[in-house]
């Protein structure tokens, strides 16, 4: 479970990005985070994987309070959470296989088990046949599928995505959604910030709308609610 209790975030330049958010996300939920540009969606997401620390309030990932988490405990937190970005962030000199394997906990892993785990997730994102390709040899949608494979290879409880379809054409965006939905159905909690009105209005999920750093709407099977 993810829980925020009266969370505030002001950046060092004194921009108040999050202004008193309390929210609970249960294990296995799929949540869209929507809202206008500058509303605080990315900040909300960054607080969840401890890229940013709250100025005030508590954020729990199960029993771990991110507001109190020691720096040295961050890597083990990150292993429990997969993160996907709009711009993929693949390592350009590594193959698809290597990009995914790189995210695996290398300690205690023998080559055969690494290979099995990587090929298993490449199967989920339908990219087994591209395992030896380099990122620049792939389409944008394929690159995002590699990024998703990398994010889920450690079987995280939570997958966090900040505009994962933002750089993709509409058809490719739907393919990515199919994969995120599939991963969610396998038990992973998914939290996804998005501006994609069609997707939010078609694949109905919980919608949390943020404006001015506050939750202004939180609906089960909600809609996008803004003009795209
Ligand atoms: N690192 C930072 N330092 C200072 N201010 C920041 C930083 N990151 C974001 N902000 C400010 O915080 C506010 C919220 O930004 P955030 O990126 O969370 O919005 P967003 O909802 O993700 O917007 P978009 O839809 O454009 O991605 C904005 O006013 C932004 O300028
Ligand atoms: Mg953003």
Tab-separated table of C-alpha atoms and ligand atoms in Angstrom:
chain	number	residue	atom	x	y	z
A	1	UNK	CA	0.000	0.000	0.000
A	2	UNK	CA	1.034	3.587	-0.677
A	3	UNK	CA	-0.127	6.239	1.750
A	4	UNK	CA	0.491	9.982	1.863
A	5	UNK	CA	-0.482	11.825	5.029
A	6	UNK	CA	-0.737	15.612	4.722
A	7	UNK	CA	2.229	15.873	2.361
A	8	UNK	CA	3.723	19.225	1.366
A	9	UNK	CA	6.596	19.919	-1.003
A	10	UNK	CA	8.248	23.278	-1.582
A	11	UNK	CA	11.280	23.331	-3.884
A	12	UNK	CA	14.401	25.247	-2.805
A	13	UNK	CA	13.285	28.184	-5.029
A	14	UNK	CA	10.181	28.288	-2.808
A	15	UNK	CA	7.781	27.016	-5.500
A	16	UNK	CA	5.058	25.227	-3.537
A	17	UNK	CA	4.460	22.179	-5.720
A	18	UNK	CA	2.429	19.951	-3.343
A	19	UNK	CA	0.159	21.574	-0.775
A	20	UNK	CA	-1.350	19.095	1.648
A	21	UNK	CA	-2.071	15.816	-0.123
A	22	UNK	CA	-3.440	12.805	1.751
A	23	UNK	CA	-4.156	9.695	-0.283
A	24	UNK	CA	-4.188	5.904	-0.043
A	25	UNK	CA	-3.477	3.575	-2.923
A	26	UNK	CA	-4.162	-0.075	-2.228
A	27	UNK	CA	-2.080	-2.972	-3.476
A	28	UNK	CA	-3.062	-3.934	-7.010
A	29	UNK	CA	-4.787	-0.647	-7.890
A	30	UNK	CA	-4.277	1.206	-11.176
A	31	UNK	CA	-4.326	4.992	-10.718
A	32	UNK	CA	-4.143	7.744	-13.315
A	33	UNK	CA	-2.795	11.078	-12.071
A	34	UNK	CA	-4.143	13.921	-14.213
A	35	UNK	CA	-4.135	17.708	-14.103
A	36	UNK	CA	-2.893	20.771	-15.953
A	37	UNK	CA	0.771	21.426	-16.679
A	38	UNK	CA	2.556	22.571	-13.528
A	39	UNK	CA	-0.149	21.090	-11.270
A	40	UNK	CA	2.366	18.942	-9.377
A	41	UNK	CA	1.898	15.518	-10.998
A	42	UNK	CA	5.607	14.805	-11.550
A	43	UNK	CA	6.423	16.068	-8.074
A	44	UNK	CA	3.738	13.747	-6.626
A	45	UNK	CA	5.322	10.848	-8.546
A	46	UNK	CA	8.875	11.806	-7.511
A	47	UNK	CA	7.847	11.890	-3.850
A	48	UNK	CA	6.603	8.304	-4.221
A	49	UNK	CA	9.962	6.871	-5.242
A	50	UNK	CA	11.903	9.243	-3.032
A	51	UNK	CA	13.468	11.243	-5.875
A	52	UNK	CA	12.215	14.218	-3.838
A	53	UNK	CA	11.689	14.420	-0.081
A	54	UNK	CA	8.531	15.999	1.348
A	55	UNK	CA	8.930	19.321	3.155
A	56	UNK	CA	6.250	18.123	5.566
A	57	UNK	CA	4.132	14.998	6.034
A	58	UNK	CA	4.642	11.244	5.767
A	59	UNK	CA	4.730	8.917	2.790
A	60	UNK	CA	4.483	5.195	3.422
A	61	UNK	CA	5.324	2.429	0.989
A	62	UNK	CA	3.965	-0.436	3.062
A	63	UNK	CA	5.732	0.006	6.393
A	64	UNK	CA	8.565	2.208	5.086
A	65	UNK	CA	8.229	5.937	5.800
A	66	UNK	CA	9.971	7.714	2.895
A	67	UNK	CA	10.123	10.955	4.872
A	68	UNK	CA	12.409	9.207	7.357
A	69	UNK	CA	14.259	6.913	4.974
A	70	UNK	CA	18.054	6.954	5.226
A	71	UNK	CA	19.990	7.641	2.020
A	72	UNK	CA	21.594	4.205	2.189
A	73	UNK	CA	18.148	2.555	2.226
A	74	UNK	CA	17.097	4.187	-1.071
A	75	UNK	CA	18.523	1.463	-3.355
A	76	UNK	CA	16.526	-1.259	-1.608
A	77	UNK	CA	13.386	0.913	-1.856
A	78	UNK	CA	13.986	1.388	-5.583
A	79	UNK	CA	14.183	-2.367	-6.044
A	80	UNK	CA	10.621	-2.573	-4.749
A	81	UNK	CA	9.427	0.054	-7.215
A	82	UNK	CA	9.784	0.198	-10.974
A	83	UNK	CA	9.892	3.623	-12.619
A	84	UNK	CA	9.172	4.531	-16.240
A	85	UNK	CA	9.660	7.977	-17.800
A	86	UNK	CA	8.418	9.779	-20.891
A	87	UNK	CA	11.889	9.724	-22.468
A	88	UNK	CA	12.706	6.011	-21.821
A	89	UNK	CA	16.216	6.654	-20.379
A	90	UNK	CA	17.821	3.514	-21.839
A	91	UNK	CA	21.589	3.115	-21.818
A	92	UNK	CA	22.522	3.712	-25.489
A	93	UNK	CA	25.571	1.426	-25.690
A	94	UNK	CA	23.870	-1.599	-24.127
A	95	UNK	CA	21.628	-4.072	-25.952
A	96	UNK	CA	17.996	-4.592	-24.993
A	97	UNK	CA	18.995	-7.681	-23.010
A	98	UNK	CA	21.794	-5.809	-21.228
A	99	UNK	CA	19.610	-2.797	-20.425
A	100	UNK	CA	17.144	-5.071	-18.650
A	101	UNK	CA	19.805	-7.264	-17.014
A	102	UNK	CA	21.558	-4.131	-15.721
A	103	UNK	CA	18.549	-3.401	-13.487
A	104	UNK	CA	18.669	-6.860	-11.907
A	105	UNK	CA	20.148	-7.390	-8.546
A	106	UNK	CA	23.457	-8.868	-9.695
A	107	UNK	CA	24.530	-10.188	-6.327
A	108	UNK	CA	23.534	-13.834	-5.883
A	109	UNK	CA	22.304	-14.085	-9.449
A	110	UNK	CA	23.890	-16.717	-11.660
A	111	UNK	CA	23.995	-16.151	-15.443
A	112	UNK	CA	21.292	-18.738	-16.119
A	113	UNK	CA	18.847	-17.133	-13.705
A	114	UNK	CA	19.616	-13.635	-15.071
A	115	UNK	CA	18.926	-14.899	-18.577
A	116	UNK	CA	15.665	-16.532	-17.548
A	117	UNK	CA	14.396	-13.439	-15.695
A	118	UNK	CA	15.316	-11.073	-18.532
A	119	UNK	CA	13.782	-13.288	-21.213
A	120	UNK	CA	10.622	-13.705	-19.105
A	121	UNK	CA	10.019	-9.950	-18.950
A	122	UNK	CA	10.982	-9.475	-22.608
A	123	UNK	CA	8.265	-12.003	-23.354
A	124	UNK	CA	5.706	-9.929	-21.412
A	125	UNK	CA	6.603	-6.801	-23.446
A	126	UNK	CA	6.811	-8.885	-26.651
A	127	UNK	CA	10.435	-8.075	-27.436
A	128	UNK	CA	12.235	-11.415	-27.146
A	129	UNK	CA	13.205	-11.172	-30.801
A	130	UNK	CA	14.944	-7.796	-30.187
A	131	UNK	CA	17.083	-8.913	-27.240
A	132	UNK	CA	20.325	-8.270	-29.141
A	133	UNK	CA	19.299	-4.912	-30.633
A	134	UNK	CA	20.639	-1.557	-29.477
A	135	UNK	CA	18.173	1.149	-28.387
A	136	UNK	CA	18.755	3.277	-31.520
A	137	UNK	CA	17.667	0.317	-33.646
A	138	UNK	CA	14.222	0.331	-32.009
A	139	UNK	CA	11.066	2.394	-32.499
A	140	UNK	CA	9.916	4.698	-29.698
A	141	UNK	CA	7.255	2.209	-28.631
A	142	UNK	CA	9.787	-0.617	-28.556
A	143	UNK	CA	12.176	1.514	-26.496
A	144	UNK	CA	9.413	2.237	-24.012
A	145	UNK	CA	8.653	-1.491	-23.805
A	146	UNK	CA	12.316	-2.117	-22.920
A	147	UNK	CA	12.058	0.567	-20.247
A	148	UNK	CA	8.959	-1.166	-18.850
A	149	UNK	CA	10.719	-4.555	-18.913
A	150	UNK	CA	13.619	-3.013	-17.014
A	151	UNK	CA	11.211	-1.478	-14.494
A	152	UNK	CA	9.457	-4.774	-13.735
A	153	UNK	CA	12.318	-7.301	-13.956
A	154	UNK	CA	12.785	-7.254	-10.171
A	155	UNK	CA	9.038	-7.959	-9.755
A	156	UNK	CA	8.326	-4.698	-7.934
A	157	UNK	CA	5.131	-4.241	-5.952
A	158	UNK	CA	4.627	-0.834	-7.531
A	159	UNK	CA	5.201	0.551	-11.029
A	160	UNK	CA	5.360	4.339	-11.238
A	161	UNK	CA	5.135	5.974	-14.667
A	162	UNK	CA	5.398	9.671	-15.516
A	163	UNK	CA	3.735	10.256	-18.898
A	164	UNK	CA	4.894	6.908	-20.330
A	165	UNK	CA	2.976	7.536	-23.569
A	166	UNK	CA	3.926	11.221	-23.822
A	167	UNK	CA	6.420	10.770	-26.676
A	168	UNK	CA	4.498	8.128	-28.591
A	169	UNK	CA	1.992	8.183	-31.447
A	170	UNK	CA	-1.592	7.180	-30.544
A	171	UNK	CA	-1.382	3.541	-31.766
A	172	UNK	CA	1.872	2.956	-29.937
A	173	UNK	CA	0.447	4.615	-26.818
A	174	UNK	CA	-2.357	2.017	-26.811
A	175	UNK	CA	0.180	-0.822	-27.084
A	176	UNK	CA	1.997	0.550	-24.046
A	177	UNK	CA	-1.310	0.733	-22.159
A	178	UNK	CA	-2.037	-2.923	-22.970
A	179	UNK	CA	1.284	-3.834	-21.421
A	180	UNK	CA	0.766	-1.686	-18.305
A	181	UNK	CA	-2.711	-3.190	-17.898
A	182	UNK	CA	-1.258	-6.690	-18.250
A	183	UNK	CA	1.400	-5.942	-15.628
A	184	UNK	CA	-1.314	-4.572	-13.320
A	185	UNK	CA	-3.372	-7.742	-13.793
A	186	UNK	CA	-0.333	-9.749	-12.722
A	187	UNK	CA	-0.608	-7.978	-9.346
A	188	UNK	CA	1.604	-4.889	-9.608
A	189	UNK	CA	0.170	-1.576	-8.393
A	190	UNK	CA	0.426	1.029	-11.189
A	191	UNK	CA	0.480	4.813	-10.695
A	192	UNK	CA	0.638	6.724	-13.969
A	193	UNK	CA	0.709	10.491	-14.564
A	194	UNK	CA	-0.736	11.251	-17.975
A	195	UNK	CA	-2.123	13.906	-20.321
A	196	UNK	CA	-3.666	11.225	-22.556
A	197	UNK	CA	-7.372	12.020	-22.445
A	198	UNK	CA	-8.434	9.207	-24.818
A	199	UNK	CA	-6.698	6.539	-22.776
A	200	UNK	CA	-8.070	7.778	-19.435
A	201	UNK	CA	-11.597	8.000	-20.838
A	202	UNK	CA	-11.440	4.576	-22.506
A	203	UNK	CA	-9.493	2.270	-20.184
A	204	UNK	CA	-11.392	3.251	-17.053
A	205	UNK	CA	-9.418	3.302	-13.821
A	206	UNK	CA	-9.216	5.370	-10.656
A	207	UNK	CA	-8.481	9.006	-11.532
A	208	UNK	CA	-6.738	11.366	-9.119
A	209	UNK	CA	-6.794	14.959	-10.407
A	210	UNK	CA	-4.203	17.378	-9.039
A	211	UNK	CA	-4.396	21.155	-9.363
A	212	UNK	CA	-2.173	23.623	-7.569
A	213	UNK	CA	-0.570	20.785	-5.630
A	214	UNK	CA	-3.873	19.559	-4.161
A	215	UNK	CA	-6.124	16.618	-4.982
A	216	UNK	CA	-9.253	18.205	-6.454
A	217	UNK	CA	-10.942	14.992	-7.604
A	218	UNK	CA	-10.523	11.284	-6.829
A	219	UNK	CA	-12.886	8.939	-8.656
A	220	UNK	CA	-13.184	5.190	-9.093
A	221	UNK	CA	-13.431	4.548	-12.845
A	222	UNK	CA	-13.143	8.283	-13.433
A	223	UNK	CA	-12.682	10.373	-16.540
A	224	UNK	CA	-9.990	12.783	-17.706
A	225	UNK	CA	-12.109	15.849	-17.040
A	226	UNK	CA	-10.038	18.436	-18.914
A	227	UNK	CA	-9.932	19.588	-22.511
A	228	UNK	CA	-6.856	17.888	-23.964
B	1	LIG	N1	13.225	20.797	-9.454
B	1	LIG	C1	12.383	21.826	-9.343
B	1	LIG	N2	12.791	22.988	-8.780
B	1	LIG	C2	11.951	24.018	-8.643
B	1	LIG	N3	10.673	24.028	-9.029
B	1	LIG	C3	10.202	22.904	-9.610
B	1	LIG	C4	11.038	21.753	-9.800
B	1	LIG	N4	10.299	20.788	-10.406
B	1	LIG	C5	9.067	21.312	-10.580
B	1	LIG	N5	9.004	22.573	-10.105
B	1	LIG	C6	7.805	23.446	-10.078
B	1	LIG	O1	6.815	22.780	-9.319
B	1	LIG	C7	5.527	22.920	-9.903
B	1	LIG	C8	4.951	21.544	-10.212
B	1	LIG	O2	5.757	20.936	-11.235
B	1	LIG	P1	5.525	19.451	-11.751
B	1	LIG	O3	6.664	19.119	-12.626
B	1	LIG	O4	5.272	18.580	-10.576
B	1	LIG	O5	4.182	19.634	-12.600
B	1	LIG	P2	3.435	18.621	-13.584
B	1	LIG	O6	2.025	18.538	-13.125
B	1	LIG	O7	4.187	17.357	-13.674
B	1	LIG	O8	3.469	19.404	-14.975
B	1	LIG	P3	3.551	18.803	-16.494
B	1	LIG	O9	2.167	18.349	-16.836
B	1	LIG	O10	3.951	19.999	-17.297
B	1	LIG	O11	4.554	17.699	-16.509
B	1	LIG	C9	5.734	23.811	-11.127
B	1	LIG	O12	5.449	25.129	-10.743
B	1	LIG	C10	7.195	23.638	-11.448
B	1	LIG	O13	7.716	24.785	-12.081
B	2	LIG	MG1	5.169	16.365	-15.227
